[in-house]
Coordinates of N, CA and C in Angstrom, one line a residue:
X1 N 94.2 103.2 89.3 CA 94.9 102.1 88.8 C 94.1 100.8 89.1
X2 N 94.3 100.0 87.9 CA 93.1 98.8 88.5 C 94.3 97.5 88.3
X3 N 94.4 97.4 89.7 CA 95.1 96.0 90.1 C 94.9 94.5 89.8
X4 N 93.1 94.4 89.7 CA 92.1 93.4 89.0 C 93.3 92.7 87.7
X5 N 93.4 93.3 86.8 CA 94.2 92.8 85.5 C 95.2 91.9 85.9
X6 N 96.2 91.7 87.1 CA 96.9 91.0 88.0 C 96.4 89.6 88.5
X7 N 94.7 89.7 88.5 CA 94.6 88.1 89.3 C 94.6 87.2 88.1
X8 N 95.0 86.2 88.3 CA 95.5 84.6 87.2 C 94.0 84.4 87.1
X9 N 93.7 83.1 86.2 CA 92.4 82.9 85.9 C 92.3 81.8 87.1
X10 N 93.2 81.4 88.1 CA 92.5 80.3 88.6 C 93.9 80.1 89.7
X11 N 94.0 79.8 91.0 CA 94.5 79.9 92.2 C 96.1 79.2 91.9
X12 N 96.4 78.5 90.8 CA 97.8 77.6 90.5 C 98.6 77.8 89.4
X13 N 97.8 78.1 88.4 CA 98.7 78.1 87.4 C 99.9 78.8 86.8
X14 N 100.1 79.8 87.6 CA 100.4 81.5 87.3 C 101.9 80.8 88.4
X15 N 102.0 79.7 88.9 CA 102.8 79.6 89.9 C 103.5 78.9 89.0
X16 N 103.8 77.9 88.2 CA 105.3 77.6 87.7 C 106.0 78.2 86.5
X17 N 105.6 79.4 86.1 CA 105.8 80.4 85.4 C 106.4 80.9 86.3
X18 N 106.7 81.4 87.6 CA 107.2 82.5 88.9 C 108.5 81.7 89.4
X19 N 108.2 79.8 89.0 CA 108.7 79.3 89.9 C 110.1 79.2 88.5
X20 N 110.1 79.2 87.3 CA 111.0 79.2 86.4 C 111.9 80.7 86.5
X21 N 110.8 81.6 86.7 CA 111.8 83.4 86.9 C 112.4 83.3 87.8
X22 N 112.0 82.9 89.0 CA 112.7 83.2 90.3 C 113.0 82.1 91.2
X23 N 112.9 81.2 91.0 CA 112.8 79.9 91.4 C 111.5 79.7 92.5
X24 N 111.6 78.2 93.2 CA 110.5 77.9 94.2 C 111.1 78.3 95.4
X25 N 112.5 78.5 95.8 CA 112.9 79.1 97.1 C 112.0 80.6 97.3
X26 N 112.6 81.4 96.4 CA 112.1 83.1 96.4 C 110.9 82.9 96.4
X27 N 110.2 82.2 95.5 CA 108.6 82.7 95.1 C 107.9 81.8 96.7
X28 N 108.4 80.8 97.5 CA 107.4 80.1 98.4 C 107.5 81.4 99.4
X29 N 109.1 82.1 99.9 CA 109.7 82.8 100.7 C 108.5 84.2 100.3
X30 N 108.1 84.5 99.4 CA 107.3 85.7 98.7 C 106.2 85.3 99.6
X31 N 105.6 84.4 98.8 CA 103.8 84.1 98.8 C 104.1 83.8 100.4
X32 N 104.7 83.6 100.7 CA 104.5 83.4 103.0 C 104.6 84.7 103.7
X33 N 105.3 85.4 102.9 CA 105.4 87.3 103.4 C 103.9 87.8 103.5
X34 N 103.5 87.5 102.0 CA 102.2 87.5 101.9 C 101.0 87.3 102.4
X35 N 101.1 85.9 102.5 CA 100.0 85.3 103.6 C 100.1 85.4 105.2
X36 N 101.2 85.6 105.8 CA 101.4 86.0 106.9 C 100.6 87.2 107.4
X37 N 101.1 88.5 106.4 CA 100.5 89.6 106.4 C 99.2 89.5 105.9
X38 N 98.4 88.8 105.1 CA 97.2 89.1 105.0 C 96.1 88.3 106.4
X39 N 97.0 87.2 106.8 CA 96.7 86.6 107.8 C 96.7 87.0 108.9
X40 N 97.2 88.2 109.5 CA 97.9 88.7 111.0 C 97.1 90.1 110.4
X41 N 96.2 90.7 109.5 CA 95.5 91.6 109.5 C 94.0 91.8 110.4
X42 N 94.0 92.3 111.4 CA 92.8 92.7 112.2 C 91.8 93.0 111.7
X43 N 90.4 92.4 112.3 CA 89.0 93.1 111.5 C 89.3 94.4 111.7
X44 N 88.7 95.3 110.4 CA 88.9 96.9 110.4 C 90.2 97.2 109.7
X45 N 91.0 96.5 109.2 CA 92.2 97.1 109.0 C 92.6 96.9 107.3
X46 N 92.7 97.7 106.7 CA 92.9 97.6 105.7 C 94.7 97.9 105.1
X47 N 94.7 97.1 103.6 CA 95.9 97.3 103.5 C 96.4 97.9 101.9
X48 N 97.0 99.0 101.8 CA 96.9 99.8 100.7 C 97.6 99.2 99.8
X49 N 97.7 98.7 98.7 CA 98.4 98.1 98.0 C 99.3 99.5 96.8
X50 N 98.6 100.2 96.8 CA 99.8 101.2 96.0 C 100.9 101.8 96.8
X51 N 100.3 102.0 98.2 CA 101.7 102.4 99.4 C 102.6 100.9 99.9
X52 N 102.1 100.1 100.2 CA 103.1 99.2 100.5 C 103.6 97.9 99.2
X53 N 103.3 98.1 97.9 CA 104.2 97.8 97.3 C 104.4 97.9 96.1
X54 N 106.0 97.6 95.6 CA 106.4 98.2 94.6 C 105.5 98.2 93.5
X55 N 106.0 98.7 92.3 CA 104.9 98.3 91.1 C 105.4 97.6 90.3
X56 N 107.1 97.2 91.0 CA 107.3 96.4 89.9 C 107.1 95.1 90.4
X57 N 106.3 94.8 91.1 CA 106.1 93.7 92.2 C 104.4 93.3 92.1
X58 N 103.8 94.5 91.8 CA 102.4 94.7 91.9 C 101.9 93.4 91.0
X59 N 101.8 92.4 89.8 CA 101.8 91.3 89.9 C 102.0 90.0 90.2
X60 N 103.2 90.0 90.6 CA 103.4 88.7 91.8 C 102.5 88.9 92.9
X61 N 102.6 90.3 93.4 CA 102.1 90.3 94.6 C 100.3 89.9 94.6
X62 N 99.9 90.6 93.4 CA 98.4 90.4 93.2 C 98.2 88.7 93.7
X63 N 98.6 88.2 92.4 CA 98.5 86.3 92.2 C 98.8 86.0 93.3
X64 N 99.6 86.1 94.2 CA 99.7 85.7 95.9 C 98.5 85.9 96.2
X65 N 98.3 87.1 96.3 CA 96.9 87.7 97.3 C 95.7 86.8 96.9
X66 N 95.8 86.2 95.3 CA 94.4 85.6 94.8 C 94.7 83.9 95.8
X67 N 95.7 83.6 95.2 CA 96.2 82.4 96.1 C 96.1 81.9 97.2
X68 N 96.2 83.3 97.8 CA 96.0 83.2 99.3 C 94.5 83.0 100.3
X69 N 93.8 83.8 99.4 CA 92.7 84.1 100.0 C 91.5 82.5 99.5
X70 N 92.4 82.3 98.0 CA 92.2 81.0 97.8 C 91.8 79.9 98.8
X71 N 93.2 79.9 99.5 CA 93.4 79.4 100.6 C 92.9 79.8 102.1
X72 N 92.0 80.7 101.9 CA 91.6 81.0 103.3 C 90.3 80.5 102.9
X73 N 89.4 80.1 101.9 CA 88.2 79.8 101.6 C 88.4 78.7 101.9
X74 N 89.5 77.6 101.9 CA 89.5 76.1 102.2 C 89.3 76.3 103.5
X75 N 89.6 77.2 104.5 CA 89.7 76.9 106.0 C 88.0 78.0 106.2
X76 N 87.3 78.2 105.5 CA 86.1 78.7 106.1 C 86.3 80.6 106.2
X77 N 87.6 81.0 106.2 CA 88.0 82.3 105.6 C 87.3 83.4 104.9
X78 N 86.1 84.1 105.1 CA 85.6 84.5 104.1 C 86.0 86.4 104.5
X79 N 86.3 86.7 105.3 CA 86.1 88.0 106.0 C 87.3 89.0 105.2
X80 N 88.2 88.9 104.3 CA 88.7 89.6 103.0 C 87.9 90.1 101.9
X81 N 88.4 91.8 101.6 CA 87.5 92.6 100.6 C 88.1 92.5 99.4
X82 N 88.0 92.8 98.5 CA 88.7 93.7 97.5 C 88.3 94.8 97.1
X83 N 88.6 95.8 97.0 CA 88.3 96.9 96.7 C 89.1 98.1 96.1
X84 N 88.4 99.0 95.8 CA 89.2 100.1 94.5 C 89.8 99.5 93.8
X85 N 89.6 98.6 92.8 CA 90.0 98.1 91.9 C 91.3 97.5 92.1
X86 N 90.8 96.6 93.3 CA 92.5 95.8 93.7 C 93.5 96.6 94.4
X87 N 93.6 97.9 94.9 CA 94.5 98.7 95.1 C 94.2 98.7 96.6
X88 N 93.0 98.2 97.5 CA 92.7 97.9 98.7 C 92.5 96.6 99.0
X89 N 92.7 96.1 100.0 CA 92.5 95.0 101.1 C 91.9 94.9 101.8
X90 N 90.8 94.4 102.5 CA 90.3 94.9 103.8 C 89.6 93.7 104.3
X91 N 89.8 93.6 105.8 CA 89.5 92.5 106.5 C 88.3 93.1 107.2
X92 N 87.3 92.3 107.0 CA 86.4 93.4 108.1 C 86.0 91.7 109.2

């Protein structure tokens, strides 16, 4: 399965589209689950994206992940993978 087809063309835009479906309460309450967890991930540790989440989630959750990591490039953040065609995580 290739998870890739999920990232937005660019770190914002994909967000008031989410924020009209679900509002800005759920979707900020989402993308923090998110970042927490990809943030509190140990070098070596990867994280399987077809076991821990749904598929009917598997695009919000992508666009977070792009977002996120977005955001770890502004703090100097580079040590996140992508891999198997988006369906892995990995912090090395």
């Amino acid at each position: 399965m290739d998870l890739l087809q999920y990232f937005p063309d660019d770190c914002q835009s994909w967000i008031s589209s989410y924020i009209e479906l679900m509002g800005v309460e759920r979707l900020t309450e989402y993308y923090n689950k998110v970042l927490i967890r990809l943030y509190d991930m140990q070098p070596g540790e990867s994280f399987r994206v077809l076991e821990k989440v749904s598929p009917e989630n598997y695009d919000l959750f992508m666009k977070c992940v792009y977002s996120c990591l977005c955001a770890f490039d502004l703090y100097g953040i580079y040590s996140y993978y992508i891999e198997e065609q988006g369906t892995v995580i990995l912090r090395r």
